[in-house]
Short mmCIF file of C-alpha atoms in Angstrom, two decimals:
data_model
loop_
_atom_site.label_atom_id
_atom_site.label_comp_id
_atom_site.label_asym_id
_atom_site.label_seq_id
_atom_site.Cartn_x
_atom_site.Cartn_y
_atom_site.Cartn_z
CA MET A 1 10.85 -10.90 -3.83
CA PRO A 2 7.63 -9.01 -4.69
CA ILE A 3 4.75 -10.81 -6.36
CA ASP A 4 5.17 -11.42 -10.09
CA GLY A 5 2.72 -10.16 -12.71
CA TYR A 6 1.06 -7.35 -10.73
CA GLY A 7 -1.68 -5.40 -12.44
CA VAL A 8 -5.39 -4.71 -12.71
CA LEU A 9 -8.11 -6.69 -14.46
CA LYS A 10 -11.11 -4.78 -15.80
CA GLY A 11 -14.24 -6.65 -16.75
CA ALA A 12 -17.97 -7.19 -16.42
CA VAL A 13 -19.31 -9.59 -13.79
CA ALA A 14 -20.72 -12.77 -15.34
CA ASP A 15 -21.09 -14.89 -12.19
CA ARG A 16 -19.88 -15.20 -8.61
CA ARG A 17 -19.66 -17.92 -5.99
CA ILE A 18 -18.81 -18.19 -2.29
CA GLU A 19 -16.39 -21.11 -1.97
CA THR A 20 -16.32 -22.79 1.46
CA THR A 21 -13.64 -25.45 0.96
CA ASP A 22 -10.47 -25.91 3.04
CA THR A 23 -9.17 -22.67 1.48
CA PRO A 24 -12.26 -20.43 1.33
CA HIS A 25 -12.43 -17.82 -1.42
CA TYR A 26 -15.01 -15.51 -2.90
CA GLN A 27 -14.84 -16.28 -6.62
CA ILE A 28 -15.82 -13.77 -9.32
CA HIS A 29 -16.20 -14.63 -13.02
CA LEU A 30 -15.31 -11.58 -15.10
CA LYS A 31 -15.61 -11.23 -18.86
CA ALA A 32 -13.37 -8.90 -20.84
CA GLY A 33 -14.72 -9.04 -24.36
CA GLU A 34 -14.55 -12.72 -25.37
CA THR A 35 -11.99 -13.60 -22.67
CA ASP A 36 -12.97 -15.13 -19.33
CA PHE A 37 -11.18 -14.52 -16.05
CA ARG A 38 -11.63 -15.66 -12.45
CA CYS A 39 -10.85 -13.42 -9.49
CA ALA A 40 -10.02 -15.50 -6.42
CA VAL A 41 -10.54 -13.37 -3.31
CA ASN A 42 -9.28 -14.80 -0.01
CA ILE A 43 -11.89 -14.80 2.76
CA ARG A 44 -9.85 -16.68 5.39
CA SER A 45 -6.21 -16.42 6.46
CA GLN A 46 -3.81 -19.35 6.72
CA THR A 47 -2.13 -17.57 9.64
CA SER A 48 -3.52 -16.36 12.96
CA PRO A 49 -5.87 -14.57 13.34
CA PRO A 50 -7.92 -16.38 10.67
CA ASP A 51 -10.47 -13.60 10.07
CA LEU A 52 -9.48 -11.00 7.46
CA LEU A 53 -9.76 -7.26 7.95
CA TYR A 54 -12.37 -5.77 5.64
CA LEU A 55 -13.47 -2.32 4.52
CA ALA A 56 -16.09 -1.28 1.99
CA VAL A 57 -16.17 2.35 0.85
CA ASP A 58 -19.54 2.92 -0.77
CA ASP A 59 -18.66 6.25 -2.40
CA PHE A 60 -14.94 5.96 -3.07
CA ARG A 61 -13.09 9.11 -4.16
CA HIS A 62 -9.38 8.90 -4.91
CA PRO A 63 -7.09 9.78 -7.86
CA VAL A 64 -6.67 6.08 -8.69
CA THR A 65 -10.18 6.02 -10.18
CA ASP A 66 -9.11 8.52 -12.86
CA ALA A 67 -5.97 6.46 -13.47
CA VAL A 68 -7.89 3.25 -14.29
CA ALA A 69 -11.25 4.46 -15.64
CA GLY A 70 -10.03 4.69 -19.23
CA LEU A 71 -8.32 1.29 -19.35
CA ALA A 72 -9.56 -1.24 -21.88
CA ASP A 73 -11.31 -4.37 -20.63
CA GLY A 74 -8.78 -7.08 -19.82
CA PHE A 75 -5.61 -7.30 -17.75
CA THR A 76 -3.20 -4.35 -17.64
CA ALA A 77 0.24 -4.77 -16.06
CA LEU A 78 1.10 -1.97 -13.62
CA ASP A 79 4.43 -0.53 -12.56
CA SER A 80 4.91 -0.80 -8.80
CA LYS A 81 5.64 2.86 -8.19
CA PRO A 82 3.86 6.00 -6.94
CA GLY A 83 1.95 8.38 -9.18
CA GLY A 84 0.19 5.75 -11.29
CA ALA A 85 -2.59 3.22 -10.79
CA ALA A 86 -0.77 0.80 -8.45
CA LEU A 87 -2.30 0.39 -4.98
CA ASP A 88 -0.39 0.69 -1.72
CA PHE A 89 -2.37 0.52 1.53
CA VAL A 90 0.39 2.34 3.44
CA ARG A 91 1.59 4.95 0.92
CA ALA A 92 -1.37 5.78 -1.37
CA ASN A 93 -3.69 6.99 1.43
CA LEU A 94 -6.57 4.95 0.06
CA PHE A 95 -8.42 4.74 3.41
CA ASP A 96 -8.03 5.03 7.17
CA ARG A 97 -6.73 1.71 8.51
CA ALA A 98 -8.75 2.23 11.73
CA ALA A 99 -11.93 1.90 9.64
CA MET A 100 -11.18 -1.77 8.83
CA ARG A 101 -12.96 -4.47 10.83
CA PRO A 102 -12.36 -8.22 11.24
CA ALA A 103 -14.92 -10.17 9.21
CA PRO A 104 -15.78 -13.84 9.95
CA THR A 105 -15.33 -16.30 7.11
CA SER A 106 -18.68 -18.03 7.50
CA LEU A 107 -21.59 -17.75 9.92
CA PRO A 108 -25.16 -19.13 9.86
CA GLY A 109 -27.71 -16.63 8.63
CA PRO A 110 -27.74 -13.97 5.91
CA ASP A 111 -25.42 -10.99 5.38
CA ASN A 112 -23.12 -11.57 8.34
CA ASP A 113 -19.82 -12.97 6.99
CA LEU A 114 -17.10 -11.90 4.59
CA GLY A 115 -18.30 -13.81 1.54
CA GLU A 116 -21.75 -12.25 1.90
CA PHE A 117 -20.32 -8.78 2.54
CA LEU A 118 -18.39 -8.97 -0.73
CA ASP A 119 -21.36 -10.47 -2.57
CA HIS A 120 -23.60 -7.60 -1.47
CA HIS A 121 -21.49 -5.18 -3.52
CA VAL A 122 -20.54 -7.45 -6.43
CA GLN A 123 -24.23 -8.19 -7.04
CA LYS A 124 -24.68 -4.49 -7.83
CA ALA A 125 -22.21 -4.90 -10.69
CA LEU A 126 -23.82 -8.16 -11.80
CA SER A 127 -27.20 -6.47 -12.18
CA ASP A 128 -25.73 -3.43 -13.96
CA PRO A 129 -24.66 -4.34 -17.55
CA ASP A 130 -22.50 -1.24 -17.88
CA ALA A 131 -20.74 -1.65 -14.53
CA ARG A 132 -17.10 -2.68 -14.43
CA VAL A 133 -15.01 -4.38 -11.77
CA PHE A 134 -11.32 -3.53 -11.42
CA ALA A 135 -9.46 -6.35 -9.65
CA PHE A 136 -5.91 -5.50 -8.52
CA GLY A 137 -3.56 -8.41 -7.84
CA GLN A 138 -1.33 -11.05 -9.40
CA ARG A 139 -2.11 -12.54 -12.83
CA TRP A 140 -2.12 -16.25 -13.51
CA GLY A 141 -2.72 -18.15 -16.75
CA PRO A 142 -3.74 -18.76 -19.38
CA GLU A 143 -3.63 -22.41 -18.29
CA ASP A 144 -3.91 -25.51 -20.47
CA LYS A 145 -7.08 -26.62 -18.66
CA ARG A 146 -10.55 -25.51 -17.72
CA ASP A 147 -11.17 -23.19 -14.82
CA LYS A 148 -11.84 -25.26 -11.69
CA ILE A 149 -14.72 -23.06 -10.49
CA PHE A 150 -16.62 -21.75 -13.52
CA GLY A 151 -15.51 -24.26 -16.18
CA PHE A 152 -14.42 -21.84 -18.91
CA ALA A 153 -11.28 -22.54 -20.91
CA PRO A 154 -8.48 -21.73 -20.75
CA GLY A 155 -8.12 -21.13 -17.00
CA ASN A 156 -7.16 -17.53 -16.44
CA GLY A 157 -7.38 -15.00 -13.66
CA VAL A 158 -6.12 -12.81 -10.83
CA HIS A 159 -5.43 -13.59 -7.16
CA ASP A 160 -3.63 -11.93 -4.20
CA ILE A 161 -6.49 -9.42 -4.09
CA HIS A 162 -5.45 -8.16 -0.67
CA MET A 163 -2.63 -6.31 1.09
CA ASN A 164 0.72 -7.66 -0.13
CA GLN A 165 3.26 -6.23 2.32
CA GLY A 166 4.13 -6.46 6.02
CA ASN A 167 3.66 -10.25 5.96
CA THR A 168 4.89 -12.81 8.50
CA GLY A 169 6.58 -16.21 8.16
CA ARG A 170 6.85 -17.72 4.70
CA PHE A 171 4.61 -15.04 3.23
CA THR A 172 7.31 -12.38 3.68
CA ALA A 173 8.60 -13.60 0.31
CA ASP A 174 5.59 -11.86 -1.27
CA ASP A 175 6.31 -8.49 0.34
CA GLY A 176 6.64 -5.44 -1.84
CA VAL A 177 5.51 -1.84 -2.15
CA TRP A 178 2.95 -0.48 -4.60
CA GLN A 179 1.55 -3.96 -5.30
CA ASP A 180 -1.45 -4.28 -3.00
CA GLY A 181 -4.66 -5.90 -4.19
CA GLY A 182 -8.23 -4.66 -4.02
CA LEU A 183 -11.55 -4.44 -5.82
CA LEU A 184 -12.98 -1.26 -7.31
CA ILE A 185 -16.47 -1.25 -8.81
CA ARG A 186 -17.63 1.50 -11.16
CA LEU A 187 -21.40 1.53 -11.54
CA SER A 188 -23.14 2.97 -14.60
CA SER A 189 -24.20 5.93 -12.43
CA GLY A 190 -20.52 6.89 -12.15
CA ARG A 191 -20.30 5.98 -8.47
CA TRP A 192 -17.29 3.98 -7.33
CA ILE A 193 -17.27 1.31 -4.62
CA ALA A 194 -13.97 0.14 -3.10
CA LEU A 195 -13.41 -3.16 -1.27
CA PHE A 196 -10.16 -3.64 0.67
CA LEU A 197 -8.84 -6.72 2.51
CA ALA A 198 -5.83 -7.30 4.76
CA PHE A 199 -4.65 -10.05 7.07
CA GLY A 200 -4.74 -9.38 10.79
CA SER A 201 -1.10 -10.45 11.09
CA GLN A 202 0.20 -7.86 8.61
CA SER A 203 2.13 -4.76 9.65
CA TRP A 204 1.07 -1.25 8.68
CA HIS A 205 4.57 0.22 8.90
CA THR A 206 6.78 -1.28 6.20
CA ASP A 207 10.09 -0.59 4.52
CA ASP A 208 9.79 1.75 1.52
CA THR A 209 11.92 -0.55 -0.65
CA THR A 210 11.17 -4.13 0.45
CA GLY A 211 7.71 -3.87 1.96
CA HIS A 212 8.97 -5.86 4.97
CA THR A 213 7.74 -5.05 8.47
CA ILE A 214 9.61 -2.32 10.34
CA PRO A 215 9.97 -3.70 13.90
CA ASP A 216 8.67 -1.98 17.03
CA THR A 217 6.15 0.25 15.30
CA GLY A 218 3.01 -0.94 17.03
CA GLU A 219 0.80 -3.99 16.81
CA PRO A 220 -0.68 -5.34 13.56
CA GLY A 221 -4.41 -5.01 12.99
CA PRO A 222 -6.77 -2.16 12.18
CA ALA A 223 -6.30 -0.10 15.34
CA PRO A 224 -2.84 1.41 15.90
CA GLY A 225 -1.20 -0.24 18.91
CA PRO A 226 1.18 1.06 21.58
CA GLY A 227 4.30 2.54 20.06
CA SER A 228 2.62 3.35 16.76
CA PRO A 229 2.98 6.93 15.48
CA ASP A 230 -0.41 6.78 13.71
CA SER A 231 -2.59 9.88 14.01
CA LEU A 232 -0.57 11.70 16.68
CA VAL A 233 -0.77 14.62 14.28
CA ARG A 234 -3.53 14.78 11.68
CA ILE A 235 -3.67 16.42 8.27
CA VAL A 236 -6.93 18.38 8.54
CA GLY A 237 -6.76 20.70 5.55
CA ALA A 238 -4.86 21.67 2.40
CA LEU A 239 -4.95 24.69 0.10
CA VAL A 240 -4.31 22.78 -3.13
CA ASN A 241 -5.45 25.33 -5.73
CA PRO A 242 -4.70 28.86 -4.47
CA VAL A 243 -5.99 31.94 -6.26
CA GLY A 244 -3.59 33.32 -8.84
CA PRO A 245 -1.02 32.08 -11.34
CA ALA A 246 1.86 29.71 -10.68
CA PRO A 247 3.93 29.44 -8.61
CA GLU A 248 1.05 28.84 -6.21
CA HIS A 249 1.36 29.26 -2.45
CA GLU A 250 0.01 25.90 -1.32
CA THR A 251 -0.36 25.01 2.36
CA VAL A 252 -1.09 21.91 4.45
CA THR A 253 -2.75 22.34 7.85
CA LEU A 254 -1.70 20.00 10.66
CA LEU A 255 -3.48 19.41 13.98
CA ASN A 256 -1.74 17.98 17.04
CA ALA A 257 -4.32 15.47 18.27
CA SER A 258 -2.09 14.18 21.07
CA PRO A 259 -1.94 15.41 24.69
CA GLY A 260 1.75 16.35 24.38
CA ARG A 261 3.85 18.88 22.52
CA ILE A 262 5.12 17.51 19.20
CA VAL A 263 8.56 18.52 17.97
CA LEU A 264 8.52 18.43 14.18
CA ASP A 265 12.29 18.52 13.64
CA GLY A 266 13.15 15.73 11.21
CA TRP A 267 9.50 15.23 10.17
CA SER A 268 8.40 15.72 6.56
CA ILE A 269 5.41 16.11 4.26
CA ALA A 270 5.34 13.98 1.08
CA ASP A 271 3.28 14.48 -2.06
CA ARG A 272 1.80 11.86 -4.41
CA LEU A 273 5.17 11.22 -6.06
CA LYS A 274 6.77 10.91 -2.58
CA ASN A 275 8.81 14.10 -2.85
CA ARG A 276 9.49 15.28 0.70
CA LEU A 277 9.53 18.69 2.40
CA PRO A 278 11.43 18.78 5.74
CA LEU A 279 9.59 20.26 8.73
CA SER A 280 10.76 21.93 11.93
CA GLY A 281 9.36 23.65 14.99
CA THR A 282 6.75 22.48 17.51
CA VAL A 283 2.99 22.07 17.72
CA GLU A 284 1.28 22.40 21.08
CA PRO A 285 -1.46 19.95 22.17
CA GLY A 286 -4.68 20.71 20.31
CA ALA A 287 -3.02 23.39 18.20
CA ALA A 288 -3.07 23.69 14.41
CA LEU A 289 -0.22 24.69 12.13
CA ALA A 290 -0.47 25.82 8.49
CA VAL A 291 2.68 24.64 6.70
CA PRO A 292 3.67 26.55 3.51
CA LEU A 293 4.82 24.13 0.83
CA ALA A 294 7.86 24.55 -1.37
CA PRO A 295 9.56 22.52 -4.12
CA PRO A 296 10.06 19.67 -4.62
CA VAL A 297 6.63 19.04 -2.99
CA GLN A 298 3.65 19.93 -5.20
CA LEU A 299 -0.07 19.34 -4.79
CA GLY A 300 -1.35 18.82 -8.32
CA ASN A 301 -4.81 20.11 -9.24
CA GLY A 302 -5.49 16.81 -11.01
CA GLY A 303 -5.74 14.91 -7.72
CA GLY A 304 -3.08 13.83 -5.30
CA ALA A 305 -2.01 12.49 -1.93
CA ILE A 306 -0.44 14.11 1.13
CA THR A 307 1.49 12.08 3.70
CA LEU A 308 2.96 13.13 7.04
CA LEU A 309 6.09 11.24 8.14
CA ASN A 310 7.86 11.40 11.50
CA ALA A 311 11.61 11.68 12.10
CA ASP A 312 11.99 7.90 11.63
CA GLY A 313 10.26 8.09 8.24
CA LEU A 314 7.14 6.33 9.55
CA LYS A 315 3.70 7.36 8.35
CA VAL A 316 1.79 9.41 10.91
CA ASP A 317 -1.17 10.39 8.74
CA GLY A 318 -2.19 10.53 5.09
CA VAL A 319 -5.00 11.88 2.94
CA ALA A 320 -5.92 11.94 -0.74
CA TYR A 321 -8.02 14.24 -2.90
CA THR A 322 -9.50 14.08 -6.40
CA ARG A 323 -9.42 16.34 -9.43
CA GLU A 324 -13.01 17.36 -8.69
CA GLN A 325 -12.18 18.36 -5.12
CA ALA A 326 -9.22 20.45 -6.26
CA SER A 327 -11.16 22.28 -8.98
CA ARG A 328 -12.45 25.14 -6.78
CA GLU A 329 -9.78 27.82 -6.81
CA GLY A 330 -8.94 29.37 -3.46
CA TRP A 331 -10.84 26.85 -1.32
CA THR A 332 -9.11 24.85 1.40
CA LEU A 333 -9.92 21.14 1.30
CA VAL A 334 -11.02 19.80 4.69
CA PHE A 335 -10.18 16.19 5.58
#
């Protein structure tokens, strides 16, 4: 079954520590008013390969930032469904999986392992009194004892701050959709930083209901493997806010990046709420196709996501855009 108690913790950084025990974690002490929390971030996998996949986005722009910015400090439970603040590495188009890199748990020297990579960004929040960290994951506590790392009482916090689907072995019990973990940092300047972690053994094509791995869809890891549909066709543009009153004539522009002709029969485009528009026809190698959108698919001007699915329902490509990007009427967004 999916993880229990999924949500997001918002707080100010009070302390942090790189823990190098048998189960290494990067530990963050957050304060939400008078309440203390610990965020336990895995920096080593219990399965092979041991190194986690890591991505830092130094200027993160995605509709989820608007969804969480106004939350009160403290833990907020989230519904595991599209259109809200819940994270899903596969379906929310938060980042390009190919941008993730394996990060070693611990190496001699400065700034060269996962704990130090995380610390580089969390220190920015520690030195900025008005900064806030948003930790997505599973809640634990309050416990009838002191926290084992920072000593505050009662023990209280969030863990599973990583991808929580496409698992292997005993960890498949934690699979689910719209329940992935991550760290967002909002600095006082208004800039957002996003930190994402996944295990190298996890699959990037998962069932839309269970979050379990869909077999034979390519190898796990950051780079799509043989048999994966990833990026055969790319979403390169979208007219989200056309000139004129509703109903607007929105379009999504596709580019066939592969060396072969792509038959689109059975493919579909999905919006942020996962409404789907069936596609048909063909796209020649290197050719672009502007697809007119029609209900039920809508690209909201308040920010959204666009996903391209093949005839098997597997994600081929996905992008996201913010309210600010959609504000210019008549302009095509370029991805």
